[in-house]
Short mmCIF file of C-alpha atoms and ligand atoms in Angstrom, two decimals:
data_model
loop_
_atom_site.label_atom_id
_atom_site.label_comp_id
_atom_site.label_asym_id
_atom_site.label_seq_id
_atom_site.Cartn_x
_atom_site.Cartn_y
_atom_site.Cartn_z
CA MET A 48 12.83 -81.54 16.46
CA SER A 49 12.48 -80.84 12.54
CA VAL A 50 15.68 -78.47 11.78
CA LYS A 51 14.07 -75.44 10.96
CA THR A 52 15.01 -72.91 7.64
CA TYR A 53 15.72 -69.52 8.42
CA PHE A 54 15.61 -66.98 5.24
CA VAL A 55 18.06 -64.71 5.89
CA THR A 56 18.14 -61.72 3.40
CA GLY A 57 21.19 -59.28 3.91
CA GLY A 58 23.15 -61.23 5.43
CA CYS A 59 25.99 -59.77 4.94
CA GLY A 60 25.66 -56.72 6.31
CA PHE A 61 25.50 -54.83 9.66
CA ILE A 62 22.72 -56.48 11.34
CA GLY A 63 22.10 -59.25 9.44
CA SER A 64 25.63 -60.75 10.00
CA ASN A 65 25.56 -60.30 14.07
CA TYR A 66 21.86 -62.37 13.55
CA ILE A 67 23.55 -65.45 11.51
CA HIS A 68 25.72 -65.16 14.40
CA TYR A 69 22.95 -64.93 17.07
CA LEU A 70 21.04 -68.30 15.53
CA PHE A 71 24.37 -70.37 15.01
CA GLU A 72 25.15 -68.99 18.98
CA ARG A 73 21.77 -70.21 20.17
CA TYR A 74 20.37 -73.45 18.06
CA ASP A 75 22.31 -75.83 17.28
CA ASN A 76 19.32 -78.05 14.65
CA ILE A 77 18.87 -75.23 12.32
CA ARG A 78 19.49 -74.30 8.92
CA VAL A 79 20.24 -70.51 7.87
CA VAL A 80 20.06 -69.36 3.82
CA ASN A 81 21.42 -66.36 3.07
CA LEU A 82 21.00 -63.78 0.24
CA ASP A 83 22.66 -60.97 -0.43
CA LYS A 84 23.54 -59.00 -3.67
CA LEU A 85 27.24 -57.75 -1.94
CA THR A 86 26.62 -53.94 -2.69
CA TYR A 87 29.15 -51.65 -1.11
CA ALA A 88 27.51 -52.68 2.52
CA GLY A 89 27.62 -56.30 2.01
CA ASN A 90 30.23 -58.05 2.79
CA PRO A 91 30.80 -61.59 3.19
CA ALA A 92 34.03 -61.03 5.81
CA ASN A 93 31.83 -60.63 9.03
CA LEU A 94 30.33 -64.14 8.51
CA LYS A 95 33.93 -65.94 7.74
CA ASP A 96 33.79 -67.90 10.64
CA ILE A 97 31.14 -69.85 9.19
CA GLU A 98 31.35 -69.63 5.89
CA ASN A 99 32.06 -73.49 5.67
CA CYS A 100 29.61 -74.83 7.51
CA SER A 101 26.70 -77.00 6.59
CA ASP A 102 24.46 -75.72 7.85
CA TYR A 103 24.57 -72.32 6.35
CA VAL A 104 24.59 -71.12 2.40
CA PHE A 105 25.12 -68.39 0.92
CA VAL A 106 23.76 -67.36 -2.43
CA LYS A 107 24.73 -64.05 -3.61
CA GLY A 108 21.51 -62.26 -5.37
CA ASP A 109 19.22 -59.54 -5.34
CA VAL A 110 15.72 -59.70 -3.85
CA CYS A 111 14.88 -57.80 -6.24
CA ASP A 112 15.58 -61.21 -9.07
CA SER A 113 12.40 -62.99 -8.34
CA LYS A 114 14.38 -66.08 -10.22
CA VAL A 115 16.43 -66.58 -7.48
CA VAL A 116 14.09 -66.00 -4.73
CA GLU A 117 11.92 -68.93 -6.27
CA GLU A 118 14.85 -71.03 -6.17
CA ILE A 119 15.55 -70.41 -2.68
CA PHE A 120 11.98 -71.52 -1.87
CA GLN A 121 12.01 -74.37 -4.08
CA LYS A 122 15.03 -75.74 -2.71
CA PHE A 123 14.93 -75.14 0.97
CA ARG A 124 11.38 -74.41 1.65
CA PRO A 125 12.17 -71.82 4.32
CA ASP A 126 10.03 -71.89 7.62
CA PHE A 127 11.26 -68.01 8.42
CA LEU A 128 11.93 -65.22 6.63
CA ILE A 129 13.83 -62.63 8.06
CA ASN A 130 14.12 -59.29 5.68
CA PHE A 131 17.35 -57.00 6.72
CA ALA A 132 18.21 -56.55 2.68
CA ALA A 133 18.15 -52.72 2.25
CA GLU A 134 20.00 -49.96 1.05
CA SER A 135 20.43 -47.86 4.37
CA HIS A 136 22.45 -45.23 4.63
CA VAL A 137 20.27 -41.95 4.88
CA ASP A 138 23.17 -39.85 2.98
CA ARG A 139 23.42 -42.17 0.24
CA SER A 140 19.57 -41.78 -0.27
CA ILE A 141 19.48 -38.13 -0.67
CA GLY A 142 21.72 -38.34 -3.97
CA ASP A 143 20.05 -41.56 -5.32
CA PRO A 144 16.95 -42.70 -4.06
CA GLY A 145 16.25 -45.08 -7.28
CA SER A 146 18.24 -47.41 -5.66
CA PHE A 147 16.25 -47.33 -2.11
CA ILE A 148 12.74 -47.28 -3.63
CA MET A 149 13.80 -50.77 -5.71
CA THR A 150 15.25 -52.85 -2.69
CA ASP A 151 13.48 -51.64 0.36
CA MET A 152 9.89 -51.20 -1.70
CA TYR A 153 10.33 -53.67 -4.94
CA GLY A 154 12.54 -56.36 -3.40
CA VAL A 155 9.76 -56.58 0.14
CA TYR A 156 7.21 -57.03 -2.59
CA VAL A 157 9.28 -59.88 -4.59
CA LEU A 158 9.67 -61.74 -0.99
CA LEU A 159 6.12 -61.74 -0.13
CA GLU A 160 4.39 -62.83 -3.51
CA THR A 161 7.17 -65.78 -3.24
CA SER A 162 6.11 -66.27 0.42
CA LYS A 163 3.21 -66.42 -0.33
CA LYS A 164 3.24 -68.76 -3.03
CA TYR A 165 5.36 -71.24 -1.37
CA GLY A 166 3.69 -70.24 2.28
CA LEU A 167 5.88 -70.12 5.20
CA GLU A 168 5.70 -69.57 9.12
CA ARG A 169 6.56 -66.44 9.97
CA PHE A 170 7.96 -63.31 7.50
CA ILE A 171 9.26 -60.36 9.19
CA GLN A 172 9.81 -57.01 8.07
CA ILE A 173 12.85 -55.62 9.43
CA SER A 174 11.65 -51.61 9.69
CA THR A 175 13.09 -48.80 10.88
CA ASP A 176 11.85 -46.07 13.58
CA GLU A 177 12.83 -43.77 10.54
CA VAL A 178 9.39 -44.63 9.36
CA TYR A 179 8.03 -42.38 12.26
CA GLY A 180 10.28 -39.09 11.53
CA SER A 181 11.33 -37.12 13.83
CA ILE A 182 9.43 -35.95 17.23
CA GLU A 183 10.21 -33.48 19.84
CA GLU A 184 9.37 -34.15 22.44
CA GLY A 185 7.80 -38.17 23.87
CA SER A 186 7.65 -41.33 21.98
CA PHE A 187 6.39 -42.65 18.98
CA THR A 188 3.57 -45.81 19.70
CA GLU A 189 3.23 -48.27 16.76
CA GLY A 190 0.15 -46.85 16.51
CA SER A 191 1.72 -43.03 15.71
CA SER A 192 1.49 -41.64 12.03
CA LEU A 193 4.13 -42.40 9.47
CA LYS A 194 5.82 -39.06 8.27
CA PRO A 195 9.23 -40.07 7.00
CA GLY A 196 11.26 -37.30 6.53
CA ASN A 197 14.09 -38.92 3.78
CA PRO A 198 13.94 -41.18 0.53
CA TYR A 199 15.47 -43.97 2.80
CA ALA A 200 12.74 -43.89 5.35
CA ALA A 201 10.09 -43.18 2.59
CA SER A 202 10.89 -46.44 1.07
CA LYS A 203 11.44 -48.40 4.62
CA ALA A 204 8.13 -47.29 4.82
CA GLY A 205 6.62 -48.38 1.72
CA GLY A 206 8.10 -51.83 2.42
CA ASP A 207 6.98 -51.68 6.32
CA ARG A 208 2.73 -51.00 4.67
CA LEU A 209 3.14 -53.61 1.76
CA ALA A 210 4.05 -56.36 4.26
CA TYR A 211 1.16 -55.25 6.33
CA SER A 212 -1.11 -55.37 3.26
CA TYR A 213 -0.05 -59.13 3.10
CA PHE A 214 -1.04 -60.11 6.14
CA VAL A 215 -4.64 -58.10 5.36
CA THR A 216 -5.70 -59.28 2.29
CA TYR A 217 -3.69 -62.38 2.14
CA LYS A 218 -3.45 -63.58 5.49
CA MET A 219 0.60 -64.08 5.40
CA PRO A 220 1.82 -64.24 8.95
CA VAL A 221 3.98 -61.33 8.66
CA ILE A 222 5.23 -59.12 11.53
CA ILE A 223 7.04 -55.81 11.34
CA THR A 224 9.86 -54.61 13.28
CA ARG A 225 11.02 -50.96 13.81
CA ALA A 226 13.69 -50.47 15.66
CA SER A 227 15.71 -47.58 16.18
CA ASN A 228 19.85 -46.97 15.60
CA ASN A 229 22.50 -49.95 16.25
CA PHE A 230 25.50 -49.69 17.04
CA GLY A 231 27.60 -53.22 17.15
CA PRO A 232 30.35 -55.00 15.25
CA TYR A 233 30.73 -55.36 12.20
CA GLN A 234 28.64 -51.98 10.93
CA TYR A 235 30.30 -50.37 7.75
CA PRO A 236 32.42 -47.11 8.76
CA GLU A 237 30.52 -44.87 6.85
CA LYS A 238 27.29 -45.06 9.99
CA LEU A 239 28.02 -42.73 12.91
CA ILE A 240 29.52 -45.06 15.16
CA PRO A 241 32.19 -47.00 13.48
CA LEU A 242 32.90 -43.95 11.06
CA PHE A 243 34.01 -41.91 14.40
CA VAL A 244 36.20 -44.71 16.05
CA THR A 245 37.87 -45.60 13.03
CA ASN A 246 38.55 -41.93 12.04
CA ALA A 247 39.85 -41.15 15.64
CA LEU A 248 42.24 -44.31 15.40
CA GLU A 249 43.84 -42.73 12.82
CA ASP A 250 43.80 -38.73 14.22
CA LYS A 251 41.25 -37.90 11.59
CA TYR A 252 38.66 -35.28 11.38
CA LEU A 253 35.35 -36.56 12.72
CA PRO A 254 32.54 -34.35 10.39
CA LEU A 255 29.54 -34.04 13.55
CA TYR A 256 26.28 -32.52 11.49
CA GLY A 257 24.82 -29.15 12.57
CA ASP A 258 25.47 -28.39 16.12
CA GLY A 259 26.11 -31.90 16.98
CA LYS A 260 22.72 -31.88 19.03
CA ASN A 261 20.37 -34.15 17.20
CA VAL A 262 18.98 -37.11 19.39
CA ARG A 263 19.42 -40.54 18.32
CA ASP A 264 18.16 -43.83 20.88
CA TRP A 265 20.97 -46.30 21.00
CA LEU A 266 20.07 -50.28 20.44
CA TYR A 267 23.15 -52.70 21.11
CA VAL A 268 23.26 -54.82 17.96
CA LYS A 269 22.96 -57.99 19.78
CA ASP A 270 19.48 -57.18 21.95
CA HIS A 271 18.50 -56.09 18.48
CA CYS A 272 18.76 -59.67 17.18
CA ASP A 273 17.08 -60.86 20.68
CA ALA A 274 14.48 -58.95 20.39
CA ILE A 275 13.85 -60.35 16.87
CA GLU A 276 14.26 -63.59 17.71
CA PHE A 277 11.82 -63.24 20.55
CA ILE A 278 9.20 -61.12 18.04
CA LEU A 279 9.71 -64.55 15.97
CA GLU A 280 8.80 -66.86 18.59
CA LYS A 281 6.11 -64.64 20.66
CA GLY A 282 5.01 -62.00 18.63
CA LYS A 283 1.52 -62.10 16.73
CA GLU A 284 1.03 -62.08 13.27
CA GLY A 285 0.11 -59.15 11.46
CA GLU A 286 1.22 -56.62 14.41
CA VAL A 287 4.10 -54.08 14.52
CA TYR A 288 6.89 -54.27 17.52
CA ASN A 289 9.12 -51.09 18.21
CA ILE A 290 12.10 -52.07 19.72
CA ALA A 291 14.33 -49.38 21.34
CA GLY A 292 17.35 -49.32 23.20
CA GLY A 293 15.99 -46.91 25.97
CA ASN A 294 19.05 -44.74 25.59
CA GLU A 295 18.95 -41.79 23.99
CA ARG A 296 21.86 -39.46 23.07
CA GLN A 297 22.98 -36.67 21.31
CA ASN A 298 25.37 -37.15 18.45
CA ILE A 299 27.68 -35.25 20.59
CA GLU A 300 27.65 -37.01 23.63
CA ILE A 301 28.19 -40.25 22.03
CA THR A 302 31.20 -38.31 20.03
CA GLU A 303 32.86 -37.50 23.48
CA PHE A 304 32.76 -40.53 24.96
CA ILE A 305 34.36 -42.28 21.63
CA LEU A 306 37.46 -39.59 21.84
CA ASP A 307 37.55 -40.30 25.70
CA TYR A 308 37.77 -43.83 25.13
CA LEU A 309 40.03 -43.58 22.67
CA GLY A 310 42.20 -41.01 24.77
CA LYS A 311 42.35 -38.29 21.80
CA PRO A 312 41.60 -34.67 21.38
CA LYS A 313 38.39 -33.03 21.27
CA ASN A 314 39.94 -30.69 18.62
CA LEU A 315 39.01 -33.81 16.25
CA ILE A 316 35.75 -32.80 16.10
CA LYS A 317 34.72 -30.71 12.85
CA TYR A 318 31.37 -29.42 12.52
CA VAL A 319 29.69 -29.67 8.96
CA GLU A 320 27.13 -28.28 7.40
CA ASP A 321 24.39 -29.82 8.63
CA ARG A 322 22.27 -32.83 5.89
CA PRO A 323 18.78 -31.46 4.65
CA GLY A 324 16.08 -33.14 6.31
CA HIS A 325 17.99 -34.27 9.15
CA ASP A 326 15.54 -35.63 11.43
CA ARG A 327 16.08 -34.04 15.12
CA ARG A 328 15.11 -36.33 17.73
CA TYR A 329 13.74 -40.16 17.46
CA SER A 330 12.45 -41.66 20.01
CA LEU A 331 10.55 -45.13 20.48
CA ASP A 332 7.95 -46.22 23.12
CA ASP A 333 8.20 -50.21 22.85
CA SER A 334 6.27 -50.82 25.45
CA LYS A 335 4.07 -53.62 23.73
CA LEU A 336 7.09 -55.53 23.33
CA ARG A 337 8.22 -55.08 27.29
CA ASN A 338 4.72 -56.80 27.91
CA LEU A 339 5.04 -59.46 25.44
CA GLY A 340 8.04 -60.47 28.54
CA TRP A 341 11.25 -58.90 26.25
CA SER A 342 13.83 -56.90 27.51
CA ASN A 343 17.63 -55.53 26.61
CA LYS A 344 20.32 -57.98 28.65
CA TYR A 345 22.99 -55.56 27.72
CA ASP A 346 24.67 -52.39 29.93
CA PHE A 347 24.68 -49.19 27.02
CA GLU A 348 28.11 -47.66 28.19
CA GLU A 349 29.58 -51.14 28.75
CA ALA A 350 28.13 -52.05 24.89
CA LEU A 351 29.41 -48.62 23.51
CA ARG A 352 33.13 -49.18 24.75
CA ALA A 353 32.83 -53.39 23.97
CA THR A 354 32.18 -52.08 20.23
CA ILE A 355 34.52 -49.34 20.46
CA GLN A 356 37.22 -51.98 21.26
CA TRP A 357 35.97 -54.22 18.60
CA TYR A 358 36.95 -51.20 16.03
CA VAL A 359 40.48 -51.64 18.01
CA ASP A 360 41.34 -54.82 17.73
CA ASN A 361 39.81 -55.54 14.14
CA ARG A 362 42.06 -53.19 11.59
CA ASP A 363 42.12 -55.65 9.01
CA TRP A 364 38.36 -55.59 9.12
CA TRP A 365 37.70 -52.04 8.43
CA ARG A 366 40.73 -50.68 6.70
CA PRO A 367 40.26 -52.26 3.21
CA LEU A 368 36.89 -51.12 3.62
CA LYS A 369 38.05 -47.07 3.81
CA SER A 370 38.95 -46.99 0.08
CA GLY A 371 38.07 -46.42 -3.21
CA GLU A 372 34.27 -45.64 -3.41
CA PHE A 373 34.18 -45.07 0.47
CA LEU A 374 36.61 -42.19 -0.42
CA GLU A 375 35.08 -40.56 -3.12
CA PHE A 376 31.70 -40.58 -1.55
CA TYR A 377 33.03 -38.96 1.89
CA LYS A 378 34.45 -36.54 -0.19
CA ARG A 379 31.75 -35.98 -2.14
CA HIS A 380 29.44 -35.73 0.93
CA TYR A 381 31.20 -33.89 3.90
CA LYS A 382 33.32 -31.55 1.23
CA MET A 383 36.32 -32.63 2.98
CA GLU A 384 39.41 -35.57 2.04
CA LEU A 385 39.35 -38.40 4.80
N1 NAD B 1567 21.54 -49.81 11.14
C1 NAD B 1567 20.45 -49.47 12.20
O1 NAD B 1567 20.43 -48.63 12.97
C2 NAD B 1567 19.13 -50.09 11.83
C3 NAD B 1567 17.85 -49.56 12.47
C4 NAD B 1567 16.81 -49.82 12.61
C5 NAD B 1567 16.37 -50.70 11.13
N2 NAD B 1567 17.57 -51.31 10.35
C6 NAD B 1567 17.12 -51.79 9.34
O2 NAD B 1567 18.13 -53.23 9.51
C7 NAD B 1567 18.20 -53.70 8.14
C8 NAD B 1567 19.86 -53.93 8.01
O3 NAD B 1567 20.57 -52.81 8.42
P1 NAD B 1567 22.20 -52.97 8.30
O4 NAD B 1567 22.27 -51.82 9.33
O5 NAD B 1567 22.59 -54.40 8.64
O6 NAD B 1567 22.45 -52.78 6.53
P2 NAD B 1567 23.65 -52.78 5.62
O7 NAD B 1567 23.87 -51.64 4.87
O8 NAD B 1567 25.05 -52.80 7.24
O9 NAD B 1567 23.16 -54.04 5.07
C9 NAD B 1567 22.64 -54.08 4.00
C10 NAD B 1567 22.68 -55.95 3.83
O10 NAD B 1567 22.06 -55.73 2.95
C11 NAD B 1567 22.61 -56.03 0.87
N3 NAD B 1567 21.26 -55.59 0.29
C12 NAD B 1567 21.62 -54.71 0.02
N4 NAD B 1567 20.54 -54.47 -1.17
C13 NAD B 1567 20.07 -56.00 -1.78
C14 NAD B 1567 19.37 -56.32 -2.33
N5 NAD B 1567 18.87 -55.69 -3.47
N6 NAD B 1567 19.61 -57.68 -2.75
C15 NAD B 1567 19.88 -58.57 -1.80
N7 NAD B 1567 20.90 -57.95 -0.86
C16 NAD B 1567 21.04 -56.96 -0.67
C17 NAD B 1567 23.97 -55.28 1.19
O11 NAD B 1567 24.79 -56.19 0.57
C18 NAD B 1567 24.01 -55.86 3.26
O12 NAD B 1567 24.53 -57.10 2.89
C19 NAD B 1567 17.74 -53.27 6.76
O13 NAD B 1567 16.32 -53.18 6.78
C20 NAD B 1567 17.90 -51.60 7.80
O14 NAD B 1567 16.62 -50.66 7.03
C21 NAD B 1567 18.52 -50.63 10.65
#
């Protein structure tokens, strides 16, 4: 069998790095090219164990830069492109929407245009459940209307629909995935689970928005990577696939689970002013994907315990990240020192 080349963008981030690990654990005969701008969220340490592997190529660059994207196509002729690259933190999109519009929309355009020029087997656009907006009851299907409620979600919706338009207009082999909230190792510690675990480990406050009752559906990142690979192989061109965790929890439940696991007191929880436009509940119906034959492999509570333990065991990974710009953002955003 010929060696397949995966062009992964944003591979130094949370899900991208887990996906690259997943690929190398699963296959012997592949090549991975990772294009990452190394923003504050991109961390080469996430892939330290494979950085010298001959089947892995890292390119530092921007998905908005058509020259660098074209060079990759010319040199490596990828079979598959999986676009993880994004500005991904809702809180930051409220203060600085411009960078989100560039990467999450214009960047998708550059990748699509170049893919169209050179051709490939699959273009997977990693979208998100946030494009649907909030839902009080029931769950969104792939046919539900998109009502993104913050600049991050809106720019992701733009990239999502642009990718679809390249299927309709140019017959490109595009598939779009919309997953729910991920958790797992290598997640930048500004996001809820790693932030709360690492703060609790240092006996710092856990800033919980509003009444703590916003609901998220949690998907273990290893299940997410497995679902993406399944969709790449078995999914149909031009389709959207929701990927749910099937584990809806209020933020307060997750917070208390973390504190209980670590044996830390509940008075570390500090309720803070809700963020503007905070979606109340996300919920996905992913029966389309399940009917195709995919299912989660990990138990939620076991995966959550393993994730918390990973941050306990990997202080050298996250400690350097909670400094400099992180602290400035934290102070500005939560109106308190860390
Ligand atoms: N984390 C979640 O819960 C979740 C859920 C559903 C979908 N998603 C989507 O999955 C993808 C990955 O999310 P994540 O949580 O791993 O994000 P992340 O912020 O951890 O990683 C993003 C990566 O993209 C890189 N990047 C940013 N701008 C770039 C640019 N212009 N050019 C090249 N690289 C760039 C960053 O350096 C970083 O390595 C995103 O598209 C996100 O919208 C995330």
